Short mmCIF file of C-alpha atoms and ligand atoms in Angstrom, two decimals:
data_model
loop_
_atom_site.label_atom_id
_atom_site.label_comp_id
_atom_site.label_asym_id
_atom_site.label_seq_id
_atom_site.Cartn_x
_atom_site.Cartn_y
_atom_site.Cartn_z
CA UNK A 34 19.30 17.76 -47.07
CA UNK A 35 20.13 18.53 -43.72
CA UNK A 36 22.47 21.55 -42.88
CA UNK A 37 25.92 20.12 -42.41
CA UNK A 38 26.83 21.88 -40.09
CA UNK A 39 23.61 23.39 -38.25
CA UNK A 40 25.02 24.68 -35.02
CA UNK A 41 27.41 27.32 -36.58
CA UNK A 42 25.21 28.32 -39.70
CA UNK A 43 22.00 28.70 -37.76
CA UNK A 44 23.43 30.55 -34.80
CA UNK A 45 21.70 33.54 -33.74
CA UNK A 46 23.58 36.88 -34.32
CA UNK A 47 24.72 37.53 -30.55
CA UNK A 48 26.12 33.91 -30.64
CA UNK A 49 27.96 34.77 -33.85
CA UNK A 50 29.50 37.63 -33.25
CA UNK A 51 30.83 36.66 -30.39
CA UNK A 52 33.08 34.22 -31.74
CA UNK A 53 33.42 35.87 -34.89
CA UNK A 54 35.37 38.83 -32.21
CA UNK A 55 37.10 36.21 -30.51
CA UNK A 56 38.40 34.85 -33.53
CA UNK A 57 39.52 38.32 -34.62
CA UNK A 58 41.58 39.02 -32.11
CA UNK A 59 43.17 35.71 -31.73
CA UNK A 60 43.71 36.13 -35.81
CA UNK A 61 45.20 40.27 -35.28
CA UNK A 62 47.26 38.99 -32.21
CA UNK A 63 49.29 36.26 -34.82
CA UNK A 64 49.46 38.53 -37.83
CA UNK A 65 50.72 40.96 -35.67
CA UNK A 66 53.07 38.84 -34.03
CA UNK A 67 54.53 36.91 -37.28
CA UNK A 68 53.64 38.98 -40.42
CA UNK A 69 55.78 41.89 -40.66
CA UNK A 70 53.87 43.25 -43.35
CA UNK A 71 50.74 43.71 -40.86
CA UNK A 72 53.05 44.71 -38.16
CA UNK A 73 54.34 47.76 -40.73
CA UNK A 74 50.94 48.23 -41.49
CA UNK A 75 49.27 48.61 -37.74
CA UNK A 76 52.12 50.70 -36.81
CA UNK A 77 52.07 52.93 -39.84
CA UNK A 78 47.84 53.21 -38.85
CA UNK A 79 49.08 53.88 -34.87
CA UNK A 80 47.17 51.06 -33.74
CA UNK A 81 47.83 47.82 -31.52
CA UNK A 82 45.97 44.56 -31.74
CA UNK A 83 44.89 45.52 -28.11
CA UNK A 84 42.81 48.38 -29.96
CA UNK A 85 40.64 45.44 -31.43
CA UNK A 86 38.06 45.57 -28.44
CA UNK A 87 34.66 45.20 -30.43
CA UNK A 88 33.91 44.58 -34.39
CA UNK A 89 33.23 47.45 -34.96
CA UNK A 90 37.07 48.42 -34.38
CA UNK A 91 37.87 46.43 -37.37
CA UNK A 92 37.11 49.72 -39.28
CA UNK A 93 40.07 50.88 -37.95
CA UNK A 94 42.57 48.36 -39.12
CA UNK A 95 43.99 49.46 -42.81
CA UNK A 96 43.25 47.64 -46.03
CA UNK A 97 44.94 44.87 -47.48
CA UNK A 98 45.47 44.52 -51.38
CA UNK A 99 46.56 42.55 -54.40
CA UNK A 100 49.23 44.65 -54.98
CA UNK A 101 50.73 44.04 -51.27
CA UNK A 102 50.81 40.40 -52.02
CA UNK A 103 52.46 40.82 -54.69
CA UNK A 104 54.72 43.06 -53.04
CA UNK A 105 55.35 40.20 -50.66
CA UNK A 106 55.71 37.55 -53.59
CA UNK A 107 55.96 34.36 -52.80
CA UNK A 108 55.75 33.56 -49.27
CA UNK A 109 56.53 36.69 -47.02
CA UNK A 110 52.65 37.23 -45.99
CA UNK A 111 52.73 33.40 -44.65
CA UNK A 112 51.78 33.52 -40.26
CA UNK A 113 53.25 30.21 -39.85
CA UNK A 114 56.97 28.58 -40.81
CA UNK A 115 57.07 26.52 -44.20
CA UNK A 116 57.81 23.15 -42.17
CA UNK A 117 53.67 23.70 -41.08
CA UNK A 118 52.56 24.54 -44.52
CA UNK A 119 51.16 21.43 -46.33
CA UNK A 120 49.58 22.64 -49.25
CA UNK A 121 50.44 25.84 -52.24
CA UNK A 122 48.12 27.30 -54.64
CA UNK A 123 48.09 30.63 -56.68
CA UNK A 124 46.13 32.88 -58.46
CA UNK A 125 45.90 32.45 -62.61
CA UNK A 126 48.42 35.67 -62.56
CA UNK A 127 47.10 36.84 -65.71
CA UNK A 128 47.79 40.55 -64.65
CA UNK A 129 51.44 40.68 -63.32
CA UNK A 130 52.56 38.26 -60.57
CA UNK A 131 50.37 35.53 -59.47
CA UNK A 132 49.42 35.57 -55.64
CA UNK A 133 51.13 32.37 -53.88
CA UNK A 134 48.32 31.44 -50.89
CA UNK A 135 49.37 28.51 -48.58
CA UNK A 136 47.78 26.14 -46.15
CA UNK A 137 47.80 24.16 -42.57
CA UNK A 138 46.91 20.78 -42.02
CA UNK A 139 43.98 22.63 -40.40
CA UNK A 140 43.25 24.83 -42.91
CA UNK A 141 42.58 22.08 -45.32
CA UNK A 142 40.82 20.65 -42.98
CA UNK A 143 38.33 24.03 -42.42
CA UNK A 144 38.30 24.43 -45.88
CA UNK A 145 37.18 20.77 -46.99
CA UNK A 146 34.40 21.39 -43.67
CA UNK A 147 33.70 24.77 -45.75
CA UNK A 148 32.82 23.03 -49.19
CA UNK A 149 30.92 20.09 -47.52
CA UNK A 150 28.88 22.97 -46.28
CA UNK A 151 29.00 24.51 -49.58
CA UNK A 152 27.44 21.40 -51.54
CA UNK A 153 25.46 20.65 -48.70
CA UNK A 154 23.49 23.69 -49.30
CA UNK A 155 23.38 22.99 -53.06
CA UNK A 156 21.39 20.32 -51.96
CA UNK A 157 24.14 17.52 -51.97
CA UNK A 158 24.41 14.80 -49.42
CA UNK A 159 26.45 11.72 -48.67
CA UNK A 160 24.49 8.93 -51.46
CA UNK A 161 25.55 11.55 -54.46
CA UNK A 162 27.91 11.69 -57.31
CA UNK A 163 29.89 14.58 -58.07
CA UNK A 164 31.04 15.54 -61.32
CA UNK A 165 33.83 18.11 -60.84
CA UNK A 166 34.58 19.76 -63.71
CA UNK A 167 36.59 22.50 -61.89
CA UNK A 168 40.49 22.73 -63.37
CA UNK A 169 42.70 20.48 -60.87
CA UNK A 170 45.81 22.50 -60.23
CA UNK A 171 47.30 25.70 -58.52
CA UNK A 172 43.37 26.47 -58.96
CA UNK A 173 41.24 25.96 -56.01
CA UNK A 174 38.41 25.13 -57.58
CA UNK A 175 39.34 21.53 -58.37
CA UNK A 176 41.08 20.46 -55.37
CA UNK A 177 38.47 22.61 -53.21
CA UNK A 178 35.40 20.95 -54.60
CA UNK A 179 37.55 17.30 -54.17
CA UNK A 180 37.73 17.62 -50.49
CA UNK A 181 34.64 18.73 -49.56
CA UNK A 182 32.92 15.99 -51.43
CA UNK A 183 34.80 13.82 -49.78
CA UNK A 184 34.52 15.33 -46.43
CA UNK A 185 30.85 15.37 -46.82
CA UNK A 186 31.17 11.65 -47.44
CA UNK A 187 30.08 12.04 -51.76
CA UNK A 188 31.37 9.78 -54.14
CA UNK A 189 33.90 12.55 -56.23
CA UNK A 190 34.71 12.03 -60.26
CA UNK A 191 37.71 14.12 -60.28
CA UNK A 192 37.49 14.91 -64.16
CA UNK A 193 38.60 18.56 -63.65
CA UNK A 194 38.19 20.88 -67.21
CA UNK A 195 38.50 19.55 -70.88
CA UNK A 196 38.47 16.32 -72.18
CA UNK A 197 34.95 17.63 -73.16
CA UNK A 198 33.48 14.24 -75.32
CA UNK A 199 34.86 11.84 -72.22
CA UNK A 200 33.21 13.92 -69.63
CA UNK A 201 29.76 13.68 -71.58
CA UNK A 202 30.60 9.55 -71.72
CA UNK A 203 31.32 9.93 -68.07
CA UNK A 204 28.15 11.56 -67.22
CA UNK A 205 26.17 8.78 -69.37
CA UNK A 206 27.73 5.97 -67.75
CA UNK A 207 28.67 7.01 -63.78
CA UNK A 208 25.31 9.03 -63.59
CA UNK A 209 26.58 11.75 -61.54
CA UNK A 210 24.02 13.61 -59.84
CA UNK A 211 25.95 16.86 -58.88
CA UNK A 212 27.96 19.01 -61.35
CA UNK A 213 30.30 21.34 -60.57
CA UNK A 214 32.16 23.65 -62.73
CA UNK A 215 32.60 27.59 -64.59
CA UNK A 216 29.16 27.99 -66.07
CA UNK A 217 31.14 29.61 -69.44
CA UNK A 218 32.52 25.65 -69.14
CA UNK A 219 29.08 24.10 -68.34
CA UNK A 220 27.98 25.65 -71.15
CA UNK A 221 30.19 24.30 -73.15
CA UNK A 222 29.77 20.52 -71.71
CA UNK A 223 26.12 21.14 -72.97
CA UNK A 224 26.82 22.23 -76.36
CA UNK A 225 29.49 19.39 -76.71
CA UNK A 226 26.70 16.98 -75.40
CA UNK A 227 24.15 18.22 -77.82
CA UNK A 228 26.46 17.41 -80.69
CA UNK A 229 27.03 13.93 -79.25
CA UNK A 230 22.99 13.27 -79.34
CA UNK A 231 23.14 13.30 -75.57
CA UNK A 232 19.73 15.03 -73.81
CA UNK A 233 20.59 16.35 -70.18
CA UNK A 234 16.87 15.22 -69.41
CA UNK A 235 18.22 11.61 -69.95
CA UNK A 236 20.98 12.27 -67.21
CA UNK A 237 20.77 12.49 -63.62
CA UNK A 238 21.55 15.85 -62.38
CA UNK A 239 19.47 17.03 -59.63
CA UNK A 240 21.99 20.84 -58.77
CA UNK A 241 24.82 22.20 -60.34
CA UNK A 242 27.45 24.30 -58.68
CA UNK A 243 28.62 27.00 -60.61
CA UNK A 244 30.96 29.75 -60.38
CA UNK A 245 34.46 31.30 -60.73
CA UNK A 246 33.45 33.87 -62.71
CA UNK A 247 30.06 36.06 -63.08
CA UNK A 248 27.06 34.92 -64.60
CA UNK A 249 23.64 36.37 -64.47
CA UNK A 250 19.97 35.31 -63.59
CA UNK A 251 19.06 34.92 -67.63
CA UNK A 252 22.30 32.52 -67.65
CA UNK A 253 20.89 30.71 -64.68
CA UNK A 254 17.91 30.51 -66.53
CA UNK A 255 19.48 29.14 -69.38
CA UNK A 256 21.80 26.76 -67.99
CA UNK A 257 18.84 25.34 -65.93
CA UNK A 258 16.29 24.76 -68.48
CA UNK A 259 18.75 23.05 -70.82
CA UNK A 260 20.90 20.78 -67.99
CA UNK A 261 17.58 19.91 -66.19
CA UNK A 262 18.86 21.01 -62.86
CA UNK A 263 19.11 23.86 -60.32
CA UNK A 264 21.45 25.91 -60.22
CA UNK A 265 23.26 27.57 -57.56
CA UNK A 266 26.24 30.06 -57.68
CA UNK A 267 29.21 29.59 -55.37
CA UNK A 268 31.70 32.19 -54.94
CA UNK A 269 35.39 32.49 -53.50
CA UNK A 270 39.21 33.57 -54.58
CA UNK A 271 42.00 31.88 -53.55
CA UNK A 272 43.19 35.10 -51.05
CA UNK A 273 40.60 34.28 -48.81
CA UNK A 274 40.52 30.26 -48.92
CA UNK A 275 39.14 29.14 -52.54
CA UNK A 276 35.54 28.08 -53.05
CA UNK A 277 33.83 27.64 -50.16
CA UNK A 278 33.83 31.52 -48.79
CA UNK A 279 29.99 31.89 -49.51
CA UNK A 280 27.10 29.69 -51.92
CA UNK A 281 23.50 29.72 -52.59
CA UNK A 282 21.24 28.03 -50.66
CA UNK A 283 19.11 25.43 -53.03
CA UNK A 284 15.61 26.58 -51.54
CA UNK A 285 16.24 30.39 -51.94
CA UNK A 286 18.91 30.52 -54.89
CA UNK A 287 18.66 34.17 -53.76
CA UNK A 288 21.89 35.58 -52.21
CA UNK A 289 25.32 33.83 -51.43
CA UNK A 290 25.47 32.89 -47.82
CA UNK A 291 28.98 33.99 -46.28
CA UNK A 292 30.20 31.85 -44.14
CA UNK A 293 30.47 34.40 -41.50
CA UNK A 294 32.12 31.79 -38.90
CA UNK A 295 35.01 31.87 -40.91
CA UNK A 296 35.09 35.75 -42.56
CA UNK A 297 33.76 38.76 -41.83
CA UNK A 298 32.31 40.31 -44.81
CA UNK A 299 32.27 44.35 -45.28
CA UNK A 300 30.99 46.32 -48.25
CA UNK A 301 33.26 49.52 -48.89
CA UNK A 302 33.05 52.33 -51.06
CA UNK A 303 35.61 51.67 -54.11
CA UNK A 304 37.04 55.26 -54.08
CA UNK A 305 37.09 56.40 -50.83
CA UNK A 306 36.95 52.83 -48.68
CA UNK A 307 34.50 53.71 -46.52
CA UNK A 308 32.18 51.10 -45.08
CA UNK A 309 28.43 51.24 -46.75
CA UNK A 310 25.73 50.04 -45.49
CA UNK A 311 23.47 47.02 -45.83
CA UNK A 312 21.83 47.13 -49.32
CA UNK A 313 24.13 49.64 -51.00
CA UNK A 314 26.60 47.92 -53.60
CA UNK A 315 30.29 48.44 -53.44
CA UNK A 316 33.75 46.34 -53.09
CA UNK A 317 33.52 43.43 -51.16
CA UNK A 318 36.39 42.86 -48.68
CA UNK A 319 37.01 39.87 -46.37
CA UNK A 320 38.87 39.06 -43.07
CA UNK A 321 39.35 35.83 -42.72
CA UNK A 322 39.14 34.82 -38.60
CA UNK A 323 40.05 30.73 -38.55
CA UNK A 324 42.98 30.15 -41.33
CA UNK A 325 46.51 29.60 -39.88
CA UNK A 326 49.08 29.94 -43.24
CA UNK A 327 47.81 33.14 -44.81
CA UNK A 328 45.15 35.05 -42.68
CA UNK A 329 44.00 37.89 -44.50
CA UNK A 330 43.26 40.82 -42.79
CA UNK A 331 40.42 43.43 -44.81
CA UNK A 332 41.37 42.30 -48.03
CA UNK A 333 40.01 44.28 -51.05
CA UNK A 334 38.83 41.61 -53.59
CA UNK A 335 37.98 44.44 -56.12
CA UNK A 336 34.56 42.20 -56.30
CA UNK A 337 30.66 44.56 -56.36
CA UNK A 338 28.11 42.98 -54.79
CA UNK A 339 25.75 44.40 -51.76
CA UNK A 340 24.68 42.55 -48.04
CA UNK A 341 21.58 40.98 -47.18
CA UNK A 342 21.06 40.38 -43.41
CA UNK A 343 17.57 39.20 -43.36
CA UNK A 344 17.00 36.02 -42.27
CA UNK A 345 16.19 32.93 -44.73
CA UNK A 346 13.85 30.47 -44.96
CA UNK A 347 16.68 28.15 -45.09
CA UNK A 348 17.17 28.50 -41.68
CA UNK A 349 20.56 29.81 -42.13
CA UNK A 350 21.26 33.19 -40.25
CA UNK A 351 24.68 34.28 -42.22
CA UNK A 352 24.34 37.21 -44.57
CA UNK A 353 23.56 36.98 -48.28
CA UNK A 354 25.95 38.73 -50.08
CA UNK A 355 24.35 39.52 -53.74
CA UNK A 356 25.58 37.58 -57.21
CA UNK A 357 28.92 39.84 -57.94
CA UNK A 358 27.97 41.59 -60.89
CA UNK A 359 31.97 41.66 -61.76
CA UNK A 360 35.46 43.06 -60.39
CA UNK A 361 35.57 46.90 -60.63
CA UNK A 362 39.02 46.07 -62.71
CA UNK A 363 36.27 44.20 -65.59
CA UNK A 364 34.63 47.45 -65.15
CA UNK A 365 34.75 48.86 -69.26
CA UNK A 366 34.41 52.46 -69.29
CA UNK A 367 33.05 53.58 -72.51
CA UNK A 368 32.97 57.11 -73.34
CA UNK A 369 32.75 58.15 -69.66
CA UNK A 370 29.48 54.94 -69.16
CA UNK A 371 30.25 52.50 -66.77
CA UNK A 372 29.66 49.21 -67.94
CA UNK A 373 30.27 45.17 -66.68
CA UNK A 374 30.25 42.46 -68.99
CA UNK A 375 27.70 40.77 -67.02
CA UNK A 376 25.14 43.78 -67.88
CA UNK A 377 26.07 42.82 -71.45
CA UNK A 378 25.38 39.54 -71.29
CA UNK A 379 22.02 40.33 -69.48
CA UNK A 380 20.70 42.03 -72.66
CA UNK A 381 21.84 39.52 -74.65
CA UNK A 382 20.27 36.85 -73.34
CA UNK A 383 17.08 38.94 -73.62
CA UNK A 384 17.13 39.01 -77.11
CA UNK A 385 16.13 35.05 -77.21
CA UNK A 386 17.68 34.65 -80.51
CA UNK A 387 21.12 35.16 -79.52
CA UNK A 388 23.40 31.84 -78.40
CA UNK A 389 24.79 32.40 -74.88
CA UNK A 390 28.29 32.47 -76.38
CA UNK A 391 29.62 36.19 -76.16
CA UNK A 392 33.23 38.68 -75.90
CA UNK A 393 33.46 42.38 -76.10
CA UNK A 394 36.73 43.99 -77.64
CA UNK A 395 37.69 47.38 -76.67
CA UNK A 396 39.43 49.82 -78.62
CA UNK A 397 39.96 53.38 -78.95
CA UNK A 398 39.94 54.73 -82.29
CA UNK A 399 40.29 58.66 -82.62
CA UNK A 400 40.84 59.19 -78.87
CA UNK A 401 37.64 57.82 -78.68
CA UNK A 402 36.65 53.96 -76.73
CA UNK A 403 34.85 51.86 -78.62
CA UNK A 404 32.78 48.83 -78.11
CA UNK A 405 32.29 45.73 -80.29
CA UNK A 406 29.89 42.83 -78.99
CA UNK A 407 30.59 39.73 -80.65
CA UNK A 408 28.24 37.41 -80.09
CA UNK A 409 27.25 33.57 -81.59
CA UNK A 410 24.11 32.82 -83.56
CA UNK A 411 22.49 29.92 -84.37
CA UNK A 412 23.74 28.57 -88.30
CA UNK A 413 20.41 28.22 -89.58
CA UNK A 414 20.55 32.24 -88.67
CA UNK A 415 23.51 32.62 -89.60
CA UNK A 416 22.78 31.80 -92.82
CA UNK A 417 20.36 34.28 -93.06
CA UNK A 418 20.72 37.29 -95.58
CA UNK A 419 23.42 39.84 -95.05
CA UNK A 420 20.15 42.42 -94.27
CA UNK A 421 18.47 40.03 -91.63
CA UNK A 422 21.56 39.88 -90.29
CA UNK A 423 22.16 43.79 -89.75
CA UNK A 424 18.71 44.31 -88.64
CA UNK A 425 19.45 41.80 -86.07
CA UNK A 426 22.51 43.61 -84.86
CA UNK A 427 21.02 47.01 -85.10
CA UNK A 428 18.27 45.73 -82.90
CA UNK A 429 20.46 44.33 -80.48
CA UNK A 430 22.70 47.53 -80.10
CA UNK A 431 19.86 49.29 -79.81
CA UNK A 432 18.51 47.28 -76.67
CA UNK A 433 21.89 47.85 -75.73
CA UNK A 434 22.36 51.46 -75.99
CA UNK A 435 18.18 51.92 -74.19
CA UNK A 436 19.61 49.20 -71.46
CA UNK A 437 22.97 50.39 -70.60
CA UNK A 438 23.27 53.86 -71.93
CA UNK A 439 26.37 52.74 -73.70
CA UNK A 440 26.94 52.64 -77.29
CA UNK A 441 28.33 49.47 -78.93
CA UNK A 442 29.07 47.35 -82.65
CA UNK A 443 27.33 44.34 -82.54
CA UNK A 444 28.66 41.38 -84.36
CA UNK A 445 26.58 38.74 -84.72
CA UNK A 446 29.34 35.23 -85.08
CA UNK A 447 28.88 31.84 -86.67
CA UNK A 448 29.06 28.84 -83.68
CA UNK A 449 31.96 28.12 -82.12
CA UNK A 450 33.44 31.58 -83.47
CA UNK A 451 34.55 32.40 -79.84
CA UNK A 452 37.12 30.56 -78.17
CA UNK A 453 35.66 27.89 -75.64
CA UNK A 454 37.66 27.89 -71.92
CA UNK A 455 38.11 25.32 -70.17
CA UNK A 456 37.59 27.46 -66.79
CA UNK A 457 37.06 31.03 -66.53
CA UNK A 458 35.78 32.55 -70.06
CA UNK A 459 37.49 35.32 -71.55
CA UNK A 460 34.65 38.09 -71.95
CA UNK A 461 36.74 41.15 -73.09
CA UNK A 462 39.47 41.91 -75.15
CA UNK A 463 41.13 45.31 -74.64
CA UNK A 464 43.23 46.58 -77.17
CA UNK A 465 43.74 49.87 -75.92
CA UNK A 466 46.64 49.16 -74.25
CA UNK A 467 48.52 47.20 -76.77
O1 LIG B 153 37.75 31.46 -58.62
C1 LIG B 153 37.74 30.27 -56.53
C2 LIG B 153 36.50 29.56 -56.93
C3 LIG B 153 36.60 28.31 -57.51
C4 LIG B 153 35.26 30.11 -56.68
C5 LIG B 153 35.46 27.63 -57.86
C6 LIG B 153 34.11 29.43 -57.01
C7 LIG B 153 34.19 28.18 -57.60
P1 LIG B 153 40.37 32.77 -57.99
O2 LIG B 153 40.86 32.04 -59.18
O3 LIG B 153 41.35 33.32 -57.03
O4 LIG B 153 39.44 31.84 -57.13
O5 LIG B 153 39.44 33.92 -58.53
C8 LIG B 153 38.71 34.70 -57.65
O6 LIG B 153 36.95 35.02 -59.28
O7 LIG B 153 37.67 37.57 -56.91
C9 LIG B 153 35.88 36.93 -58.45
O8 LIG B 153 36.31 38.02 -59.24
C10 LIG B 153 35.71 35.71 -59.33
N1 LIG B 153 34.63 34.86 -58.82
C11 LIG B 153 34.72 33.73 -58.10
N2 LIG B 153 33.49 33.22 -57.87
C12 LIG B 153 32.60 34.06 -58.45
C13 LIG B 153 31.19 34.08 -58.58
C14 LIG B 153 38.28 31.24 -57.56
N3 LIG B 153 30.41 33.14 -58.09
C15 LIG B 153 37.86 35.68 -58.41
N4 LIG B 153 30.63 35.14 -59.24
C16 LIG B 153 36.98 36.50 -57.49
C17 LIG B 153 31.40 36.12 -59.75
C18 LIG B 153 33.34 35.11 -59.05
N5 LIG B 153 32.73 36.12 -59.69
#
């Protein structure tokens, strides 16, 4: 498939940073001018959007963070009057307030440009059919996913998340050949399927666009070899524009490409917020250089992945930013180990016998945290003897413990034991706090 839109993704660095600067300062002139939260904020830093000479100066410019959205709840970090805003979304909210982001006319129009690039990349063109099972709704992923396959000229089944039997019917019968969705929801779709006789080899899925959440390389191995396609991983949040902030490219599958036209991408140092360099993992933050409604300025996503400059054989010249292992809020610690769910779920896809169905409960019992893996066999193994059963789990803590350095209670579940979602799975259950 060609690259949608080859002058802007292929442009050499010099090129690139030169508009990504002009952008920048045309972006810092309007916050300044109409937020006053990034008015307060320059100010308090003694700085002037004049100070903004090169990129580099971005370093200089504070952080923004979840907490000062919420501070500005619902519409107080908005650069442009309501009469221009045309479109509201928020964040799930499942930690205190939700964040309210809002959007242009031309915003929506960037950001449906942004996910025909995305699904171009995937490998999608204007003769497919999209299956999006991303939740319609104050979401982005639905609506996101929508416009771009329109924009890109694809035929879109808006079928958004649930309704799991129909969307197996659909798939039969309007032979979609792109599928888009949470892979913890995927998954699902292809256990549902299974039970319904249906084969994925018998369908006509050439990529699947996954994302919303972290998943690993054994998942993508997983969800590959049973859905018969390739899969790549798209990432976003809904500060920064929804889907369509950085995806995979379908010949490398190695590295999200940012769309660095749009954001500049930095990798900081959690604790003390200083930029790292190439290679080195930390918190990903994001400036965002075209959106009119709600520009953010170095905004902390709490995110850990590492940047990848080097060009690809894609042809595409904007950094790869690695798959985010997981939000350093997910982050358990466990006796003083630092542990994300997605290393988990690594070592239990390793152990082969293991269905990819998994959620860790913390507790603390005697002052001390503890860690139970719950995790889904298959019934015939299930039905094992109590003893095969506890050899199992031993074996898997075990590989757990040599992996991860982490102690942990393994549970092995019946099927369907754990809760399925409908978008983003629920991996961990804290009850310390409750
Ligand atoms: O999840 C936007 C989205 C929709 C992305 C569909 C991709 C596909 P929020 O609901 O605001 O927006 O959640 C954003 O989800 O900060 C990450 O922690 C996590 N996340 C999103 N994509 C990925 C990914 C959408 N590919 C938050 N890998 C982000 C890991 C992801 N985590």
């Amino acid at each position: 498939m060609p690259i949608f839109n080859i002058d802007f993704e292929t442009m050499p660095r010099e090129g690139l940073s030169a508009i990504q600067l002009r952008r920048l300062q045309t972006t810092i002139d309007r916050v300044y001018a109409t937020v006053p939260f990034y008015k307060k904020s320059f100010d308090a830093a003694g700085i002037t959007p004049a100070d903004i000479k090169s990129l580099d100066d971005l370093e200089k410019i504070p952080f923004t963070t979840k907490q000062d959205l919420r501070d500005n709840y619902p519409y107080d970090m908005f650069a442009v009057p309501m009469e221009q805003v045309v479109r509201i979304h928020a964040s799930s909210g499942t930690t205190g307030r939700p964040t309210v982001v809002g959007y242009t006319r031309r915003d929506i129009e960037s950001w449906a440009e942004l996910m025909a690039r995305s699904l171009s990349a995937a490998g999608a063109g204007s003769g497919d059919i999209i299956h999006n099972a991303f939740g319609y709704g104050l979401f982005t992923g639905g609506l996101g996913a929508h416009y771009g396959a329109e924009r890109l000229g694809a035929s879109v089944i808006p079928v958004s998340g649930g309704n799991t039997r129909r969307q197996i019917t659909i798939m039969k019968d309007f032979k979609p050949t792109i599928l888009c969705g949470t892979p913890s929801y995927i998954l699902h779709l292809a256990e549902v399927a299974d039970e319904m006789g249906v084969d994925f080899k018998d369908l006509f899925f050439k990529a699947g666009i996954f994302g919303a959440e972290p998943w690993t390389e054994s998942m993508r191995i997983e969800l590959e070899t049973k859905l018969h396609l390739k899969a790549v991983d798209i990432y976003g949040l809904s500060e920064v524009i929804g889907p369509g902030v950085s995806i995979e490219c379908h010949e490398e599958q190695k590295g999200l490409h940012v769309f660095e036209d749009h954001f500049i991408v930095e990798i900081i140092d959690p604790e003390t917020g200083e930029t790292l360099p190439h290679g080195t993992p930390g918190e990903l933050v994001f400036t965002s250089i075209t959106k009119e409604a709600f520009p953010v300025i170095r905004y902390r996503t709490r995110d850990i992945s590492s940047l990848d400059p080097t060009p690809c054989t894609c042809g595409r010249t904007h950094i790869r930013m690695s798959k985010p292992a997981g939000r350093t809020d997910d982050m358990l610690i466990i006796r003083g180990v630092n542990v994300f769910p997605s290393q988990i779920e690594s070592v239990l896809m390793e152990s082969k016998k293991t269905l990819p169905h998994y959620q860790l409960e913390v507790d603390r019992k005697d002052n001390l945290d503890t860690l139970t893996v719950k995790v889904e066999i298959d019934e015939g193994l299930f039905s094992d003897d109590i003893k095969t059963l506890q050899i199992m789990e031993n074996k898997i803590a075990m590989d757990i413990k040599e992996t991860l350095g982490v102690s942990a209670k393994v549970r092995l579940v019946e099927p369907k034991a754990i809760e399925r979602s409908q978008g983003k799975a629920v991996r961990v259950i804290d009850k310390r706090n409750v």
